[in-house]
């Protein structure tokens, strides 16, 4: 990077800038320029125009809304409804009433007259900007007829004004608005839109969302000239029928109803109902349809929170379908925070209802507050975010010490409590061991673990974490080992079971472990000795089966076969390749005499077994691929031992054993998934990091964003 001095010494460019002698004069922009700038903001893309037009139709109490689109909306957007229409010419208290002439002027609306009305606004529009904006960036034509009229009127608009007097014409009930040549006068916008993906899928998506919320209205959306509509819904009394009509049977069949409400005025008044997908639903993409007070909004934090819950709960990492309708008191919702009203904010509770700035570090800050965070302190993610800001509404009377914690936390711990009703056991040594954990807890590390965000794996063992403005490398093997150990003690005698599909013979496994330990596998003499040791260990463990089963859910039958292991973290099973080592460790390393150290050493052995070690097969995505090549060509005895005849048949011409590579890829991917979705969320909830982790290289601070900012801000 060049220093400032270097930059200053750079030669003066050949084309010198004009010498400015006087400050430039400030002048008032022409109204049409102002309007066109504002229009570009309200109507950002064709689908935002469609949203405005459909919302107008809904505000006009329509029961049928039909949309036709040509060229992704750039050539034509036509929205026809059967609503109350627009007043053309009429008399009221002997005054001439004319709405059509001012219809497309900026800030003309029938929905709001005083600012205070915003607090109780029920209509979707209120700024009187949408139609006006459209006339500055496209050609707008309106046909409308009101109740009791013999004919309708048609009129076209340009730059906010009528191009001609309204012309009488035949019309069907309601209003039809046509926008042609959108962005005809904004070359850059038109170009990017033409180059970027067509807006039509977005328009279809938008209409689908409206159709499943406003089920008393029938919707259709089709391409101009197409015989078939891409969205077609009829008014119905059943939301599920509407979802079926729009999203298909496969979605509707796999949904569960959700409903929550809280009518305690001292905390919050809130109602939520909707549908979410069950475990049979599979999709690679999340569909989240969120309406707050009948406004279609987006809430990335809530979406992410739900995705995390699904990912952590369902074994297959399928993305959910969510339809949610939230009703809040109108005064809790500031609908005026976003130019396209895509986001709304709850101003009273510092909890944005449906908006979040992803770059904001302050978990409770609204979009406006977040601007106060100095730029060098802004971080990309926020560990509290996944909880979603609806937390305040989801909990009935949250106890004060819970206020900081997320709804996710409470959901998880309630599940935990249900599964393990008795949290602690009556053995004093277990209580002592748990006390030791508490006493030994390092408060700084605890804060990091509680509030960090997982970024990704930096290598096989270290994960990259972000905590406030700091970046850390954290050893996931050490962390998971400690977490498992602590959880064994906490779940002591209350484990759920992992049932092994094939019971595993202790004797063979321990013998295997002893052989693996030995550096000289050829020596037969030692084999006998190993078998003896294995036998002794097996016998020893057989005498302990009752205790192992009752306290640790390790079940060994009378034939010496292991058939059950404990669930230490939900959604996680240990790497069975490490089972022999674990059994050997149980036999060899456990002190069976003293109660406390016995329980402690078994918990430690389980911790080591369940820890998220790197899989035994090397990672094929890095240098590890060599391993899968070398095996065939070198034919070293050690390699051959591992390679099955069957697998060898799958070695292709490039000398890589693809099936084994696939297996390795799978175990690495699985491990990374578990680290992200099981280890980190559980660590946040349960881990009390002992002081030893602060000194043994488990955490390494690699960077501080503030310092990085100092380096990069000048780039
Ligand atoms: P807003 O919706 O914020 O009031 P718009 O520019 O979208 O502003 O619309 C201006 C006015 O035009 C509305 O207040 C409404 O009275 C009228 N209007 C627009 N579209 C329709 C429609 N489809 N049916 C009836 N009235 C409409
Ligand atoms: Mg409107």
XYZ file of C-alpha atoms and ligand atoms in Angstrom:
743
model
C 0.000 0.000 0.000
C 1.262 3.447 -0.854
C 1.818 5.898 1.922
C 0.203 9.308 1.840
C 3.531 10.942 1.066
C 3.950 8.764 -1.993
C 0.569 9.736 -3.248
C 1.312 13.379 -2.823
C 4.488 13.128 -4.849
C 2.655 11.659 -7.806
C 3.042 13.720 -11.015
C 0.200 16.093 -11.769
C -2.147 14.523 -14.349
C -1.853 15.768 -17.917
C -5.429 17.120 -17.960
C -5.458 19.641 -15.179
C -8.681 20.187 -13.291
C -10.336 23.604 -13.796
C -9.107 26.110 -11.309
C -11.979 26.893 -8.968
C -11.865 30.464 -7.851
C -15.354 30.925 -6.402
C -17.596 28.478 -4.555
C -20.275 27.045 -6.875
C -23.681 28.686 -6.637
C -26.497 26.858 -4.919
C -29.734 26.881 -6.845
C -33.150 25.353 -6.408
C -33.660 22.210 -8.483
C -36.486 22.301 -10.948
C -39.506 20.458 -9.617
C -39.456 17.969 -12.455
C -35.834 17.059 -11.615
C -36.734 16.590 -7.941
C -39.694 14.476 -8.886
C -37.755 12.311 -11.232
C -35.053 11.704 -8.602
C -37.708 10.816 -6.029
C -39.508 8.622 -8.541
C -36.398 6.524 -9.095
C -36.362 5.798 -5.397
C -40.008 4.787 -5.011
C -40.117 2.773 -8.211
C -36.836 0.936 -8.117
C -37.685 -1.932 -10.414
C -40.694 -3.146 -12.376
C -41.796 -5.347 -9.505
C -41.903 -2.355 -7.146
C -44.339 -0.685 -9.550
C -46.478 -3.828 -9.524
C -46.424 -3.845 -5.729
C -47.662 -0.259 -5.571
C -50.407 -0.862 -8.116
C -51.649 -4.048 -6.452
C -51.642 -2.323 -3.078
C -53.725 0.482 -4.540
C -56.177 -2.091 -5.841
C -56.347 -3.722 -2.420
C -56.897 -0.321 -0.816
C -59.773 0.179 -3.260
C -61.525 -2.866 -1.721
C -61.168 -4.998 -4.824
C -62.123 -8.664 -4.874
C -60.341 -9.469 -8.092
C -56.939 -8.221 -9.254
C -55.391 -9.199 -12.571
C -51.862 -8.402 -13.656
C -50.413 -8.582 -17.169
C -46.712 -8.054 -17.782
C -44.673 -7.674 -20.948
C -40.867 -7.814 -21.121
C -40.427 -8.222 -17.401
C -42.488 -5.083 -16.864
C -40.313 -2.759 -18.954
C -42.691 -2.713 -21.907
C -45.980 -3.013 -20.047
C -47.464 -3.468 -16.602
C -51.227 -3.578 -16.487
C -53.164 -3.992 -13.262
C -56.959 -4.263 -13.449
C -59.220 -4.445 -10.436
C -62.905 -4.358 -9.573
C -62.532 -1.866 -6.727
C -64.372 1.353 -5.996
C -62.735 3.256 -8.832
C -61.523 6.867 -8.878
C -63.856 9.811 -8.721
C -63.949 11.525 -12.048
C -66.370 14.393 -12.116
C -69.115 14.726 -9.558
C -70.694 17.110 -7.122
C -70.656 17.066 -3.390
C -72.294 19.858 -1.415
C -72.539 21.728 -4.709
C -68.737 21.774 -5.113
C -67.042 20.428 -8.221
C -65.068 17.366 -7.305
C -62.367 16.217 -9.635
C -59.883 13.568 -8.720
C -58.613 12.493 -12.098
C -56.773 15.766 -12.839
C -54.725 15.557 -9.663
C -54.510 11.765 -9.463
C -50.876 11.610 -10.535
C -49.577 14.731 -8.857
C -47.098 14.142 -6.069
C -48.551 13.913 -2.567
C -52.156 13.536 -3.600
C -53.932 10.793 -1.731
C -57.362 9.855 -0.520
C -55.950 7.848 2.392
C -54.431 10.338 4.791
C -54.985 13.943 5.662
C -53.222 14.576 8.981
C -49.808 13.297 10.023
C -51.380 11.748 13.143
C -53.499 9.540 10.897
C -50.314 7.580 10.183
C -50.577 6.081 13.666
C -53.780 4.328 12.864
C -53.395 3.890 9.152
C -54.937 0.721 7.782
C -54.469 1.311 4.072
C -51.272 0.287 2.379
C -50.678 3.574 0.630
C -50.606 6.960 2.301
C -47.922 9.091 0.693
C -49.632 9.733 -2.598
C -46.340 9.204 -4.363
C -46.589 5.967 -6.281
C -48.712 6.965 -9.256
C -46.937 10.302 -9.506
C -43.568 8.574 -9.516
C -44.685 6.256 -12.272
C -45.585 9.152 -14.531
C -42.043 10.506 -14.221
C -40.430 7.249 -15.276
C -43.043 5.725 -17.592
C -46.198 6.374 -19.589
C -49.266 5.951 -17.410
C -52.836 5.459 -18.614
C -55.812 5.070 -16.271
C -59.284 3.772 -17.061
C -61.792 3.899 -14.240
C -65.479 3.795 -13.503
C -67.206 4.455 -10.205
C -70.440 2.936 -8.952
C -73.598 4.251 -10.567
C -71.842 5.769 -13.602
C -72.966 4.904 -17.110
C -69.501 5.069 -18.555
C -65.971 5.314 -17.396
C -63.104 7.686 -18.198
C -59.748 7.178 -19.687
C -56.828 9.507 -19.243
C -53.067 9.375 -19.674
C -50.397 11.142 -17.675
C -46.839 12.389 -18.149
C -44.644 13.968 -15.460
C -47.469 14.230 -12.953
C -50.011 15.920 -15.200
C -52.871 14.833 -17.434
C -51.947 14.793 -21.095
C -55.554 15.522 -22.106
C -59.045 15.868 -20.637
C -60.517 12.582 -19.384
C -62.200 10.811 -22.294
C -65.471 8.988 -21.690
C -65.172 5.312 -22.559
C -66.809 1.954 -21.944
C -65.440 0.337 -18.787
C -65.998 -2.559 -16.430
C -66.285 -1.978 -12.710
C -63.094 -0.755 -11.120
C -59.813 0.634 -12.344
C -57.226 -0.396 -14.856
C -53.792 1.179 -14.724
C -51.282 0.682 -17.485
C -47.619 1.621 -17.302
C -45.767 1.470 -20.571
C -42.056 1.902 -21.265
C -40.959 2.011 -17.678
C -37.641 3.858 -17.192
C -37.733 5.052 -20.824
C -35.959 8.213 -19.655
C -33.475 6.529 -17.309
C -30.955 4.919 -19.614
C -28.699 3.503 -16.931
C -31.556 1.898 -14.967
C -33.058 0.434 -18.107
C -29.726 -0.982 -19.133
C -29.049 -2.677 -15.809
C -32.554 -4.077 -15.786
C -32.216 -5.345 -19.316
C -28.906 -6.968 -18.468
C -29.988 -8.353 -15.155
C -32.380 -11.234 -14.767
C -35.907 -10.587 -15.871
C -38.189 -9.135 -13.189
C -41.079 -11.366 -14.151
C -40.253 -14.154 -11.653
C -40.133 -11.509 -8.930
C -43.552 -10.255 -9.985
C -44.923 -13.803 -9.906
C -43.394 -14.254 -6.460
C -44.951 -11.021 -5.274
C -48.419 -11.930 -6.510
C -48.082 -15.393 -4.965
C -47.413 -13.783 -1.611
C -50.367 -11.435 -1.879
C -52.576 -14.303 -3.006
C -51.938 -16.438 0.075
C -52.502 -13.563 2.452
C -55.518 -11.815 0.927
C -57.518 -14.982 0.482
C -60.785 -13.142 -0.047
C -59.384 -11.634 -3.236
C -58.749 -13.562 -6.430
C -55.445 -12.864 -8.155
C -53.992 -13.648 -11.504
C -50.700 -12.826 -13.112
C -49.613 -13.675 -16.612
C -47.255 -12.647 -19.340
C -48.764 -10.530 -22.073
C -50.170 -12.796 -24.772
C -49.850 -15.940 -22.661
C -52.944 -18.089 -22.407
C -52.037 -19.487 -19.007
C -51.692 -17.481 -15.843
C -48.602 -18.104 -13.697
C -50.460 -17.174 -10.544
C -54.094 -17.995 -10.360
C -56.046 -17.976 -7.135
C -59.741 -17.765 -6.414
C -61.255 -16.214 -3.337
C -61.549 -18.864 -0.638
C -62.180 -19.187 3.067
C -59.261 -21.550 3.607
C -55.699 -20.300 3.724
C -54.426 -23.797 3.047
C -56.493 -23.946 -0.161
C -54.949 -20.665 -1.237
C -51.444 -21.969 -0.525
C -52.270 -25.131 -2.448
C -53.514 -23.118 -5.430
C -50.449 -20.907 -5.496
C -47.513 -22.962 -4.205
C -48.774 -26.439 -5.077
C -49.886 -29.575 -3.287
C -46.388 -30.606 -2.242
C -46.101 -27.463 -0.135
C -49.638 -27.402 1.246
C -49.485 -31.062 2.249
C -46.436 -30.526 4.455
C -47.484 -27.553 6.535
C -48.311 -27.122 10.195
C -50.476 -24.383 11.588
C -48.845 -21.960 14.004
C -50.627 -19.542 16.265
C -49.392 -17.358 19.117
C -50.985 -14.412 20.799
C -50.410 -12.218 23.774
C -53.111 -9.882 24.924
C -51.416 -8.608 28.037
C -51.372 -4.846 27.544
C -48.579 -4.436 30.115
C -46.081 -6.195 27.849
C -47.361 -6.265 24.319
C -50.489 -6.916 22.388
C -49.780 -9.186 19.524
C -51.252 -11.926 17.441
C -49.478 -14.189 15.033
C -50.769 -17.005 12.945
C -49.516 -18.852 9.947
C -48.153 -22.047 8.525
C -44.693 -23.554 8.629
C -43.313 -26.581 6.869
C -42.887 -29.882 8.687
C -40.029 -32.355 8.479
C -41.347 -33.959 5.279
C -40.996 -30.742 3.337
C -37.850 -30.432 1.260
C -36.580 -27.374 -0.489
C -33.209 -25.841 -1.218
C -34.531 -22.318 -0.758
C -36.360 -20.706 2.137
C -39.725 -19.194 1.310
C -40.778 -16.734 3.936
C -43.967 -14.763 3.460
C -44.373 -12.242 6.247
C -47.222 -9.798 6.677
C -47.313 -7.338 9.529
C -50.658 -5.609 9.889
C -51.473 -6.821 6.385
C -48.375 -5.224 4.932
C -46.036 -7.452 2.999
C -42.630 -6.936 4.596
C -39.246 -8.553 4.824
C -37.336 -9.476 7.949
C -33.988 -11.059 7.286
C -33.200 -11.535 10.985
C -36.360 -13.512 11.624
C -35.828 -15.498 8.462
C -32.296 -16.372 9.515
C -33.473 -17.299 13.012
C -36.043 -19.702 11.628
C -33.520 -21.187 9.228
C -31.137 -21.824 12.096
C -33.814 -23.534 14.158
C -34.724 -25.720 11.192
C -31.114 -26.531 10.419
C -30.428 -27.465 14.020
C -33.596 -29.482 14.419
C -34.022 -31.360 11.185
C -31.430 -33.929 10.212
C -31.711 -33.127 6.510
C -30.687 -29.575 5.930
C -33.850 -28.606 4.079
C -34.930 -24.977 4.002
C -38.370 -24.113 5.404
C -41.551 -22.613 4.004
C -43.061 -20.014 6.308
C -46.204 -17.961 6.031
C -46.719 -15.638 8.981
C -49.212 -12.921 9.613
C -48.510 -10.694 12.583
C -50.998 -8.204 13.951
C -49.654 -5.464 16.209
C -51.317 -2.331 17.530
C -50.952 0.200 14.690
C -49.172 2.656 16.973
C -46.387 0.098 17.440
C -45.581 -0.002 13.780
C -43.811 2.809 11.988
C -44.748 2.164 8.409
C -42.885 5.182 7.171
C -39.274 4.014 7.451
C -38.699 2.662 3.997
C -39.275 4.362 0.643
C -41.008 1.287 -0.700
C -42.518 0.393 2.691
C -40.726 -2.930 2.480
C -39.756 -2.600 6.124
C -41.617 -1.394 9.155
C -40.311 -0.619 12.618
C -41.716 -0.803 16.100
C -40.699 2.563 17.535
C -41.826 1.903 21.084
C -39.855 -1.137 22.030
C -36.521 -0.594 20.311
C -37.217 -3.874 18.612
C -37.534 -3.428 14.909
C -40.420 -5.557 13.912
C -39.398 -6.311 10.445
C -36.266 -4.572 9.581
C -32.678 -5.003 10.387
C -29.569 -3.505 9.079
C -27.286 -6.467 8.596
C -24.288 -4.290 9.166
C -25.461 -3.132 12.526
C -23.683 -4.405 15.559
C -26.182 -3.113 18.018
C -28.676 -5.870 18.467
C -31.435 -3.701 19.735
C -30.891 -0.764 17.452
C -33.409 0.206 14.873
C -32.229 1.176 11.448
C -31.963 4.772 12.526
C -30.153 4.140 15.754
C -27.634 1.910 14.078
C -26.212 4.843 12.188
C -24.746 6.049 15.448
C -22.375 3.096 15.577
C -18.964 4.319 14.458
C -18.152 2.802 11.121
C -15.009 1.118 12.403
C -17.067 -0.673 15.032
C -19.598 -2.045 12.640
C -19.520 -5.744 12.236
C -21.040 -7.872 9.579
C -22.958 -10.206 11.799
C -24.472 -10.305 15.196
C -24.762 -13.386 17.309
C -27.971 -12.118 18.848
C -29.562 -11.618 15.494
C -30.662 -15.182 14.853
C -33.031 -14.863 17.744
C -35.139 -12.454 15.782
C -36.603 -9.344 17.170
C -40.049 -10.764 17.613
C -38.723 -12.175 20.846
C -40.408 -9.471 22.878
C -43.693 -10.589 21.466
C -43.110 -14.301 21.678
C -42.512 -14.562 25.384
C -45.271 -14.191 27.840
C -43.847 -12.169 30.719
C -40.172 -12.910 30.239
C -38.311 -13.228 33.535
C -35.899 -10.338 33.869
C -32.715 -12.377 33.606
C -34.007 -13.822 30.368
C -34.485 -10.528 28.693
C -31.000 -10.573 27.267
C -31.245 -14.087 26.022
C -32.806 -14.936 22.745
C -36.055 -16.652 21.990
C -33.937 -19.349 20.422
C -32.289 -19.872 23.768
C -35.598 -20.240 25.469
C -36.945 -22.592 22.832
C -33.863 -24.755 23.109
C -33.795 -24.828 26.864
C -37.448 -25.631 27.099
C -36.845 -28.578 24.809
C -33.929 -29.531 26.994
C -36.004 -29.322 30.103
C -38.723 -31.419 28.624
C -36.282 -34.123 27.718
C -34.404 -34.028 30.986
C -36.878 -33.085 33.640
C -34.441 -33.725 36.470
C -31.418 -31.646 35.625
C -29.060 -32.838 38.289
C -28.585 -36.143 39.958
C -28.500 -36.863 43.652
C -24.866 -38.005 43.670
C -22.778 -35.482 45.578
C -19.666 -36.152 43.526
C -21.529 -35.103 40.382
C -22.673 -31.940 42.107
C -19.092 -31.261 43.111
C -17.845 -31.785 39.578
C -20.486 -29.400 38.227
C -19.540 -26.889 40.919
C -15.914 -27.179 39.856
C -16.959 -26.254 36.312
C -18.744 -23.153 37.563
C -15.834 -22.121 39.777
C -13.312 -22.653 37.055
C -15.172 -20.652 34.470
C -13.190 -17.896 32.719
C -15.436 -14.863 32.437
C -13.797 -13.289 29.370
C -13.897 -16.548 27.442
C -17.474 -17.052 28.562
C -18.411 -13.747 27.011
C -16.664 -14.675 23.774
C -18.323 -18.070 23.627
C -21.762 -16.631 24.409
C -21.651 -13.822 21.899
C -19.408 -14.925 19.126
C -20.380 -15.516 15.539
C -19.047 -18.520 13.713
C -17.480 -17.507 10.415
C -16.057 -20.758 9.111
C -13.284 -23.295 9.486
C -9.825 -21.830 8.981
C -8.187 -25.266 8.814
C -8.889 -28.784 10.066
C -8.912 -27.801 13.710
C -9.361 -24.051 14.033
C -12.585 -22.183 13.439
C -12.670 -18.456 12.759
C -14.896 -16.524 15.154
C -15.962 -12.963 15.393
C -16.643 -11.384 18.733
C -17.577 -7.713 18.607
C -14.760 -6.240 16.604
C -12.266 -9.029 17.265
C -11.454 -12.075 15.210
C -10.330 -15.265 16.922
C -9.165 -18.682 15.924
C -10.647 -21.305 18.214
C -9.641 -24.933 18.471
C -12.887 -26.831 17.911
C -11.461 -30.130 19.119
C -10.609 -28.698 22.527
C -13.848 -26.773 22.725
C -16.048 -29.689 21.765
C -14.171 -32.012 24.117
C -14.802 -29.674 27.025
C -18.415 -29.069 26.061
C -19.113 -32.804 25.791
C -17.459 -33.417 29.146
C -19.587 -30.749 30.806
C -22.756 -31.979 29.157
C -22.105 -35.547 30.290
C -22.018 -34.294 33.862
C -25.140 -32.180 33.390
C -27.116 -34.899 31.672
C -25.783 -37.486 34.081
C -28.262 -40.353 34.466
C -30.753 -38.630 32.184
C -29.480 -39.412 28.728
C -31.449 -40.221 25.650
C -29.990 -43.178 23.798
C -28.312 -43.699 20.460
C -29.174 -47.249 19.446
C -26.422 -48.927 17.434
C -27.834 -50.744 14.425
C -25.213 -53.514 14.838
C -24.159 -54.259 18.413
C -20.377 -53.908 18.625
C -18.330 -56.707 20.256
C -16.149 -55.183 22.991
C -13.407 -57.777 22.753
C -12.808 -57.226 19.041
C -12.977 -53.480 19.316
C -10.524 -53.312 22.190
C -8.161 -55.681 20.396
C -8.400 -53.464 17.339
C -7.595 -50.413 19.411
C -4.572 -52.091 20.941
C -3.301 -53.044 17.491
C -3.761 -49.529 16.210
C -1.820 -48.194 19.150
C 1.082 -50.475 18.414
C 3.736 -49.143 16.079
C 4.916 -52.589 15.108
C 1.851 -54.480 13.901
C 3.911 -57.388 12.520
C 5.009 -58.763 15.847
C 2.929 -61.855 16.625
C 4.300 -62.361 20.079
C 2.742 -59.170 21.220
C -0.575 -60.192 19.674
C -1.163 -62.754 22.350
C -0.467 -60.220 25.008
C -2.868 -57.796 23.343
C -5.598 -60.383 23.271
C -5.059 -61.005 26.976
C -5.289 -57.324 27.765
C -8.387 -57.028 25.605
C -9.995 -59.960 27.394
C -9.235 -58.514 30.796
C -10.608 -55.144 29.804
C -13.761 -56.692 28.399
C -14.337 -58.669 31.570
C -13.753 -55.572 33.659
C -16.265 -53.549 31.656
C -18.783 -56.385 31.864
C -18.714 -56.090 35.632
C -19.493 -52.387 35.351
C -22.384 -52.641 32.914
C -25.064 -51.754 35.418
C -23.420 -48.535 36.456
C -22.412 -47.625 32.874
C -25.973 -48.105 31.751
C -27.699 -46.304 34.585
C -25.447 -43.268 34.720
C -24.075 -42.960 31.198
C -26.486 -44.862 28.985
C -23.618 -47.070 27.772
C -25.287 -50.440 27.387
C -23.266 -53.636 27.124
C -25.218 -56.918 26.955
C -24.225 -60.142 28.672
C -22.371 -61.344 25.543
C -20.118 -58.312 25.737
C -21.711 -56.381 22.868
C -22.140 -52.651 23.053
C -25.539 -51.623 21.710
C -26.355 -48.217 23.155
C -24.546 -44.905 23.620
C -25.712 -41.641 25.187
C -26.946 -38.578 23.305
C -24.700 -35.839 24.653
C -25.736 -33.101 22.257
C -28.986 -33.377 20.362
C -28.558 -33.907 16.641
C -25.078 -35.267 17.097
C -23.608 -38.752 16.940
C -19.915 -39.356 17.489
C -17.518 -40.619 14.857
C -17.741 -44.400 15.284
C -14.200 -44.825 13.964
C -13.150 -43.658 17.404
C -15.194 -46.238 19.293
C -12.338 -48.772 19.757
C -10.112 -46.089 21.251
C -12.904 -45.051 23.601
C -13.519 -48.570 24.872
C -9.838 -49.112 25.454
C -9.736 -45.860 27.337
C -12.685 -46.948 29.511
C -10.867 -50.150 30.368
C -7.410 -48.651 30.837
C -7.752 -45.114 32.090
C -10.724 -45.089 34.413
C -10.107 -45.125 38.124
C -12.884 -47.428 39.295
C -12.087 -47.080 42.988
C -12.863 -43.466 43.827
C -16.400 -42.337 42.953
C -15.621 -38.770 41.974
C -12.571 -39.513 39.873
C -14.315 -42.517 38.334
C -17.223 -40.407 37.139
C -14.895 -37.659 36.054
C -12.687 -39.968 34.018
C -15.653 -41.631 32.299
C -17.047 -38.196 31.438
C -13.631 -37.199 30.097
C -13.390 -40.380 28.025
C -16.841 -39.713 26.568
C -15.820 -36.083 25.964
C -12.797 -37.208 24.007
C -14.814 -39.764 22.034
C -17.596 -37.320 21.108
C -15.275 -34.369 20.429
C -15.324 -33.087 16.883
C -11.952 -34.439 15.833
C -10.988 -34.196 12.182
C -12.222 -37.352 10.428
C -9.615 -40.112 10.108
C -9.731 -39.942 6.309
C -7.687 -36.923 5.179
C -9.578 -33.966 3.771
C -9.646 -34.502 0.001
C -10.155 -30.837 -0.731
C -6.618 -29.843 0.244
C -3.296 -31.644 0.156
C -5.264 -34.638 1.379
C -6.107 -35.629 -2.193
C -2.560 -36.961 -2.528
C -3.518 -39.627 -0.004
C -6.154 -40.995 -2.333
C -3.764 -41.039 -5.282
C -0.735 -42.475 -3.603
C -2.561 -45.433 -2.166
C -2.972 -47.245 -5.467
C 0.353 -46.534 -7.112
C 2.703 -46.934 -4.168
C 0.956 -49.982 -2.832
C 2.487 -49.516 0.571
C 1.490 -52.232 3.051
C -0.129 -49.741 5.377
C -2.283 -48.303 2.649
C -3.379 -51.686 1.401
C -4.557 -52.627 4.801
C -7.162 -49.925 4.648
C -8.259 -50.374 1.096
C -10.886 -52.993 0.421
C -10.841 -55.076 -2.702
C -14.191 -53.727 -3.568
C -13.104 -50.146 -3.242
C -10.036 -50.824 -5.341
C -12.275 -51.643 -8.282
C -13.482 -48.063 -8.192
C -10.083 -46.552 -8.820
C -10.402 -44.868 -12.160
C -7.764 -44.002 -14.717
C -6.681 -40.864 -12.930
C -5.533 -43.078 -10.053
C -7.961 -41.552 -7.557
C -10.219 -43.752 -5.562
C -13.434 -41.840 -6.012
C -15.689 -43.742 -3.711
C -13.360 -43.227 -0.782
C -12.954 -39.579 -1.732
C -16.739 -39.231 -1.686
C -16.898 -40.858 1.725
C -14.211 -38.554 3.035
C -15.896 -35.503 1.532
C -19.091 -36.547 3.186
C -17.576 -36.938 6.643
C -15.787 -33.605 6.386
C -18.935 -31.850 5.246
C -20.930 -33.513 7.992
C -18.401 -32.435 10.588
C -18.442 -28.858 9.385
C -22.235 -28.867 9.499
C -22.154 -30.172 13.069
C -19.599 -27.571 14.097
C -21.734 -24.769 12.763
C -25.182 -26.003 13.646
C -24.637 -28.106 16.741
C -21.371 -27.185 18.407
C -21.589 -23.399 18.251
C -25.253 -23.004 19.162
C -24.817 -25.472 22.050
C -21.625 -23.829 23.192
C -23.410 -20.515 23.406
C -25.961 -22.090 25.662
C -24.014 -24.504 27.797
C -20.254 -24.135 27.736
C -18.526 -22.712 30.786
C -15.000 -22.383 29.444
C -12.419 -23.341 32.083
C -9.452 -21.068 32.698
C -7.140 -23.674 31.198
C -8.558 -22.883 27.732
C -7.277 -19.320 28.034
C -3.676 -20.453 28.276
C -3.428 -23.577 26.130
C -3.821 -22.008 22.694
C -7.485 -22.883 22.285
C -8.250 -19.244 21.542
C -5.913 -17.134 19.431
C -6.768 -13.553 18.666
C -5.939 -12.900 15.034
C -7.224 -9.435 14.290
C -9.132 -6.513 15.584
C -11.470 -4.841 13.153
C -10.622 -1.438 14.545
C -6.996 -1.958 13.659
C -7.851 -3.421 10.286
C -10.059 -0.455 9.627
C -7.158 1.862 10.322
C -5.201 0.060 7.653
C -7.947 -0.263 5.071
C -9.870 2.963 5.388
C -7.367 4.745 3.226
C -7.635 2.288 0.326
P -51.402 6.368 -2.123
O -51.738 4.949 -2.402
O -50.250 6.514 -1.234
O -52.572 7.165 -1.702
P -50.941 6.502 -4.931
O -50.140 7.419 -5.760
O -50.601 5.079 -4.990
O -50.896 7.027 -3.463
O -52.452 6.693 -5.330
C -53.041 7.955 -5.257
C -54.532 7.849 -5.075
O -55.122 7.310 -6.240
C -54.951 6.932 -3.980
O -54.996 7.598 -2.748
C -56.330 6.477 -4.435
O -57.317 7.371 -4.005
C -56.247 6.563 -5.932
N -56.078 5.247 -6.556
C -54.926 4.738 -7.023
N -55.118 3.506 -7.545
C -56.434 3.230 -7.385
C -57.254 2.089 -7.707
N -56.761 1.014 -8.301
N -58.547 2.176 -7.392
C -59.054 3.266 -6.786
N -58.329 4.344 -6.441
C -57.029 4.339 -6.747
Mg -50.548 3.633 -3.405
